[in-house]
Amino acid sequence: GLSACDISSVEECVTKEEEEDQHKRHQQSPLSTSNKLTSEEYDVSIPRIHGTRMDASSFALKQNSPDAALIRQCYERAFSLSPSGRLSEPPVRIVDMSHYNRGYASFATRDIRRGEVIYTERAAEACQMPYRCSICDESRSAGRDMFMYRVRGCQYCFRSLEPASSIVCKDAAGADIPMAEYWPVPEYQSDPPSATSNSGEQYDLDTKTGRVQCMHCQSLFCSKQCLDNLCKSMGSCCHGANAIKVVHAASCAKETSEDDGESILAEPAITLAARMFSAELYRYRRCSDGKTPPSPFLGMCGDSTDIDSLELGILQHENNQGVPTYSLEGIYASLCSELSLNDEEMIAFPLSSFERLSSVAARNGFNITTQSPFRAYYSGMTRANGGRNSDRHKHSVKKLARALGSPDGELKRDMDREVEEKCAVQIAALFTLTARINHSCDPCAELRGGEFVDCHVDLVARRGIEAGEEITISYLNLGKTAGRAATDGNRRRRELKARYLFDCDCCRCTEK
């Protein structure tokens, strides 16, 4: 059987020997000094701020920097928690390193301890990942008209809205999970309303749980507040949901040559770009004075010319050199038709704008699994039973295993994955401040995606970071073993070149 740590997918801890080896390699690398600002550069590029509270004017790189306003936006969704428990700005400064041919980089403004949460950031934009095309799916289960999503989740904060009954194996007839009262998501009292309801109301509110569902696009929200917040940024939940729907329908229709029953879905980057496009369009439409506020996605790496290199869109043909070319034109046309762009908006948002958003999403976005309600349930059940070693808990675990489909009452290792697939929401998300953090195969920080709650993630120090030292993460994966899973340096560099279009020259890749 599995322990509570196993069933919760707790990542393997870094051993002390590995940590010491990392620190030694960082100190001895001849390139480590290039990742640390000198005292003169630190004073000029990153003004020292006195006190725990910092005003907005402190965010600028330099007073005459044209990107000062753009950089200030990066901090709007991030915060740090001081030792006294007060909210403060992140101890991170973005520095223009273009004179080193590196673009932007993030540096620590104070000493940061190992294991410290550097900052918490809310996603600038995120979307749930579909698992099927609504056009290809001709047989929908009664009461589960979710069109594309395998797991029910709030379409603003992306917390799971799957009840305890969702993880029960279909073969386990009549079985229920033990102590279901500890499952954080209440059961649905009735089937979700049909999109063809004639009640005249756009939203259905469950007064007992507070959940809200749109009766047109079937989007679910954990509360009225989440629905209102989404409408503030997108105008209507139907805009974002239908944009994602038509993007996947266009991809599937173009790619599927015969009816084989399989949905061919668009890349996560294109899905996220469709939602970003909807938000940008709404921001443009609500400004009657013609002064559109700056986009939060400006200044990020990614250009319309990156489509072929990133292999985004529909495969067209190979050019004279045998290099495949890709196009987003068909997907873009379907998106514009769904969102009803007029001639003026077509000029303001041409094909190249959608291509750029797709490239930005591909090069800066993260694929994340939100926190599973099973974790809270299992922890609550363990505490109520008096600990993992109690007889009562062992009996509950056997009952749980049978409900999950184990006839012998033993938890299997693949059950952990099966439970996650049934109740954890898969999303693609873009974080404006984290997007300014560079990659290293020997990173000093990591993004904790497994604790994704209410659209927030934590950036945590993997080792001690000195003031003025560059903060880096690994783009290859998001765990505590980030950057070490691929031991072959050539393989790491090939993956980074293919997915992010740069050649890695970190200390680990250049050491001999």
Coordinates of N, CA and C in Angstrom, one line a residue, residues 82-187:
S82 N 6.3 39.2 4.8 CA 7.5 39.5 5.7 C 7.5 38.6 6.9
P83 N 8.6 38.5 7.6 CA 8.7 37.7 8.8 C 7.6 38.1 9.9
S84 N 7.2 39.4 9.9 CA 6.2 39.8 10.8 C 4.8 39.5 10.4
G85 N 4.7 39.0 9.2 CA 3.3 38.6 8.6 C 2.7 39.7 7.8
R86 N 3.4 40.7 7.5 CA 2.8 41.8 6.7 C 3.1 41.6 5.2
L87 N 2.2 42.0 4.4 CA 2.4 41.9 2.9 C 3.3 43.0 2.5
S88 N 4.2 42.6 1.6 CA 5.2 43.6 1.0 C 5.4 43.2 -0.4
E89 N 6.1 44.1 -1.1 CA 6.5 43.8 -2.5 C 7.6 42.7 -2.6
P90 N 7.6 41.9 -3.7 CA 8.6 40.9 -3.8 C 10.0 41.4 -3.7
P91 N 10.9 40.7 -3.1 CA 12.3 41.1 -3.0 C 13.1 40.8 -4.3
V92 N 12.5 41.2 -5.4 CA 13.0 40.9 -6.7 C 13.0 42.2 -7.6
R93 N 14.1 42.4 -8.3 CA 14.1 43.6 -9.2 C 14.4 43.1 -10.6
I94 N 13.7 43.6 -11.6 CA 13.9 43.2 -13.0 C 14.9 44.2 -13.6
V95 N 15.9 43.6 -14.2 CA 17.0 44.4 -14.8 C 17.1 44.2 -16.3
D96 N 17.3 45.2 -17.1 CA 17.5 45.1 -18.5 C 18.9 44.7 -18.7
M97 N 19.1 43.4 -19.2 CA 20.5 42.9 -19.5 C 20.8 42.8 -20.9
S98 N 20.1 43.7 -21.7 CA 20.3 43.7 -23.2 C 21.8 43.9 -23.6
H99 N 22.5 44.7 -22.7 CA 23.9 45.0 -23.1 C 24.7 43.7 -22.9
Y100 N 24.2 42.7 -22.3 CA 24.8 41.4 -22.2 C 24.2 40.4 -23.1
N101 N 23.3 40.8 -24.0 CA 22.6 40.0 -24.9 C 21.7 38.9 -24.2
R102 N 21.1 39.4 -23.1 CA 20.3 38.4 -22.3 C 18.9 38.9 -22.1
G103 N 18.5 40.1 -22.5 CA 17.1 40.5 -22.3 C 17.0 40.9 -20.8
Y104 N 15.8 40.6 -20.3 CA 15.5 40.9 -18.9 C 16.0 39.8 -18.0
A105 N 16.3 40.2 -16.7 CA 16.8 39.2 -15.7 C 16.2 39.7 -14.4
S106 N 16.1 38.8 -13.4 CA 15.6 39.1 -12.1 C 16.6 38.9 -11.1
F107 N 16.8 39.9 -10.2 CA 17.8 39.8 -9.1 C 17.2 40.0 -7.8
A108 N 17.8 39.4 -6.8 CA 17.4 39.5 -5.4 C 17.8 40.8 -4.8
T109 N 16.9 41.5 -4.1 CA 17.2 42.8 -3.5 C 17.7 42.6 -2.0
R110 N 17.6 41.4 -1.5 CA 18.1 41.1 -0.2 C 18.5 39.7 -0.1
D111 N 19.1 39.3 1.0 CA 19.5 37.9 1.2 C 18.2 37.1 1.4
I112 N 18.2 35.9 0.7 CA 17.0 35.0 0.8 C 17.4 33.7 1.3
R113 N 16.8 33.2 2.3 CA 17.1 31.9 2.9 C 16.6 30.7 2.1
R114 N 17.3 29.6 2.2 CA 16.9 28.4 1.6 C 15.5 28.0 2.1
G115 N 14.6 27.6 1.2 CA 13.3 27.2 1.6 C 12.3 28.4 1.7
E116 N 12.8 29.6 1.7 CA 11.9 30.8 1.8 C 11.0 31.0 0.6
V117 N 9.8 31.3 0.8 CA 8.9 31.7 -0.3 C 9.3 33.1 -0.7
I118 N 9.9 33.2 -1.9 CA 10.4 34.5 -2.4 C 9.2 35.4 -2.7
Y119 N 8.2 34.9 -3.4 CA 7.0 35.7 -3.6 C 5.9 34.7 -4.0
T120 N 4.6 35.2 -3.9 CA 3.5 34.5 -4.4 C 2.9 35.3 -5.5
E121 N 2.5 34.7 -6.7 CA 2.1 35.5 -7.8 C 0.8 34.8 -8.3
R122 N -0.1 35.7 -8.7 CA -1.4 35.3 -9.4 C -1.2 35.3 -10.9
A123 N -1.7 34.3 -11.6 CA -1.6 34.3 -13.0 C -2.3 35.5 -13.7
A124 N -1.6 36.0 -14.7 CA -2.2 37.1 -15.5 C -3.3 36.6 -16.3
E125 N -3.1 35.3 -16.8 CA -4.1 34.7 -17.6 C -3.9 33.2 -17.5
A126 N -5.0 32.4 -17.5 CA -4.9 31.0 -17.4 C -6.1 30.4 -18.0
C127 N -6.0 29.1 -18.4 CA -7.2 28.4 -18.9 C -7.1 27.0 -18.7
Q128 N -8.2 26.3 -18.6 CA -8.2 24.9 -18.3 C -8.0 24.2 -19.7
M129 N -7.3 23.0 -19.6 CA -6.9 22.3 -20.8 C -8.0 21.3 -21.1
P130 N -8.6 21.4 -22.3 CA -9.7 20.5 -22.8 C -9.0 19.1 -23.0
Y131 N -9.9 18.1 -23.0 CA -9.4 16.8 -23.4 C -10.2 16.2 -24.5
R132 N -11.1 16.9 -25.0 CA -11.9 16.4 -26.2 C -12.5 17.6 -27.0
C133 N -12.7 17.4 -28.2 CA -13.4 18.4 -29.1 C -14.9 18.2 -29.0
S134 N -15.6 19.3 -28.8 CA -17.0 19.3 -28.7 C -17.7 18.8 -29.9
I135 N -17.1 19.0 -31.1 CA -17.7 18.5 -32.4 C -17.5 17.0 -32.5
C136 N -16.4 16.5 -32.1 CA -16.1 15.0 -32.2 C -16.9 14.2 -31.2
D137 N -17.2 14.9 -30.1 CA -17.8 14.1 -29.0 C -19.3 14.1 -29.2
E138 N -19.9 13.1 -29.8 CA -21.3 13.0 -30.2 C -22.1 12.4 -29.1
S139 N -21.5 11.7 -28.1 CA -22.3 11.1 -27.0 C -21.8 11.6 -25.7
R140 N -22.6 12.5 -25.1 CA -22.2 13.1 -23.8 C -23.1 12.4 -22.8
S141 N -22.4 12.2 -21.6 CA -23.1 11.6 -20.5 C -24.2 12.5 -20.0
A142 N -25.3 12.0 -19.6 CA -26.4 12.8 -19.1 C -25.9 13.6 -17.8
G143 N -26.2 14.9 -17.8 CA -25.9 15.7 -16.7 C -24.4 16.1 -16.7
R144 N -23.6 15.8 -17.7 CA -22.2 16.1 -17.7 C -21.9 16.8 -19.0
D145 N -22.7 17.8 -19.4 CA -22.4 18.5 -20.6 C -21.3 19.5 -20.4
M146 N -20.1 19.0 -20.3 CA -18.9 19.8 -19.9 C -18.2 20.3 -21.2
F147 N -18.7 20.0 -22.3 CA -18.2 20.1 -23.7 C -16.7 19.7 -23.8
M148 N -15.8 20.2 -23.2 CA -14.4 19.8 -23.5 C -13.6 19.4 -22.2
Y149 N -14.1 19.6 -21.0 CA -13.3 19.4 -19.8 C -13.6 18.1 -19.2
R150 N -12.5 17.4 -18.8 CA -12.7 16.1 -18.1 C -13.1 16.3 -16.7
V151 N -12.5 17.4 -16.1 CA -12.7 17.7 -14.7 C -13.5 19.0 -14.5
R152 N -14.5 19.0 -13.7 CA -15.2 20.2 -13.4 C -14.3 21.1 -12.5
G153 N -14.2 22.4 -12.9 CA -13.4 23.3 -12.2 C -13.9 24.7 -12.4
C154 N -13.6 25.6 -11.4 CA -14.0 27.0 -11.5 C -13.2 27.6 -12.7
Q155 N -13.8 28.4 -13.5 CA -13.2 28.9 -14.7 C -12.5 30.3 -14.4
Y156 N -12.4 30.6 -13.2 CA -11.6 31.8 -12.8 C -10.4 31.5 -11.9
C157 N -10.7 30.8 -10.8 CA -9.6 30.4 -9.9 C -9.1 29.0 -10.1
F158 N -9.9 28.2 -10.9 CA -9.4 26.9 -11.4 C -9.3 25.9 -10.2
R159 N -10.0 26.1 -9.1 CA -10.0 25.1 -8.1 C -11.0 24.0 -8.6
S160 N -10.7 22.7 -8.2 CA -11.5 21.6 -8.6 C -12.9 21.7 -7.9
L161 N -13.9 21.4 -8.7 CA -15.3 21.3 -8.2 C -15.8 19.9 -8.4
E162 N -14.9 18.9 -8.3 CA -15.3 17.5 -8.4 C -15.7 17.0 -7.0
P163 N -16.8 16.4 -6.8 CA -17.2 15.9 -5.5 C -16.5 14.5 -5.3
A164 N -16.8 14.0 -4.1 CA -16.1 12.7 -3.7 C -16.6 11.6 -4.6
S165 N -17.8 11.6 -5.1 CA -18.3 10.5 -5.9 C -17.6 10.4 -7.3
S166 N -16.8 11.5 -7.7 CA -16.2 11.5 -9.0 C -15.0 10.5 -9.0
I167 N -14.4 10.2 -7.9 CA -13.2 9.3 -7.9 C -13.6 7.8 -7.7
V168 N -14.9 7.5 -7.4 CA -15.3 6.1 -7.2 C -15.2 5.4 -8.5
C169 N -14.6 4.2 -8.5 CA -14.5 3.4 -9.8 C -15.9 2.9 -10.2
K170 N -16.1 2.9 -11.5 CA -17.4 2.5 -12.0 C -17.7 1.0 -11.7
D171 N -16.6 0.2 -11.6 CA -16.7 -1.2 -11.4 C -17.0 -1.5 -9.9
A172 N -16.8 -0.5 -9.1 CA -17.0 -0.7 -7.6 C -18.5 -0.4 -7.3
A173 N -19.4 -1.2 -7.7 CA -20.8 -1.0 -7.6 C -21.2 -0.8 -6.2
G174 N -21.9 0.3 -5.9 CA -22.4 0.5 -4.5 C -21.3 1.0 -3.5
A175 N -20.1 1.1 -3.9 CA -19.0 1.5 -3.0 C -18.9 3.0 -2.9
D176 N -18.6 3.5 -1.7 CA -18.5 4.9 -1.4 C -17.1 5.0 -0.6
I177 N -16.5 6.2 -0.8 CA -15.3 6.4 -0.1 C -15.6 6.7 1.4
P178 N -14.8 6.2 2.3 CA -15.1 6.4 3.7 C -14.9 7.9 4.2
M179 N -15.7 8.3 5.2 CA -15.6 9.6 5.8 C -15.6 10.7 4.7
A180 N -16.6 10.6 3.8 CA -16.7 11.5 2.7 C -17.0 13.0 3.1
E181 N -17.3 13.1 4.4 CA -17.6 14.5 4.9 C -16.3 15.3 4.9
Y182 N -15.2 14.7 4.8 CA -13.9 15.4 4.8 C -13.5 15.9 3.4
W183 N -14.3 15.5 2.4 CA -14.0 15.9 1.0 C -14.4 17.4 0.9
P184 N -13.5 18.3 0.5 CA -13.9 19.7 0.5 C -14.9 20.2 -0.5
V185 N -15.2 19.4 -1.5 CA -16.2 19.8 -2.5 C -17.5 19.1 -2.2
P186 N -18.6 19.8 -2.0 CA -19.9 19.1 -1.7 C -20.5 18.4 -3.0
E187 N -21.3 17.5 -2.8 CA -21.9 16.8 -3.9 C -22.9 17.7 -4.6

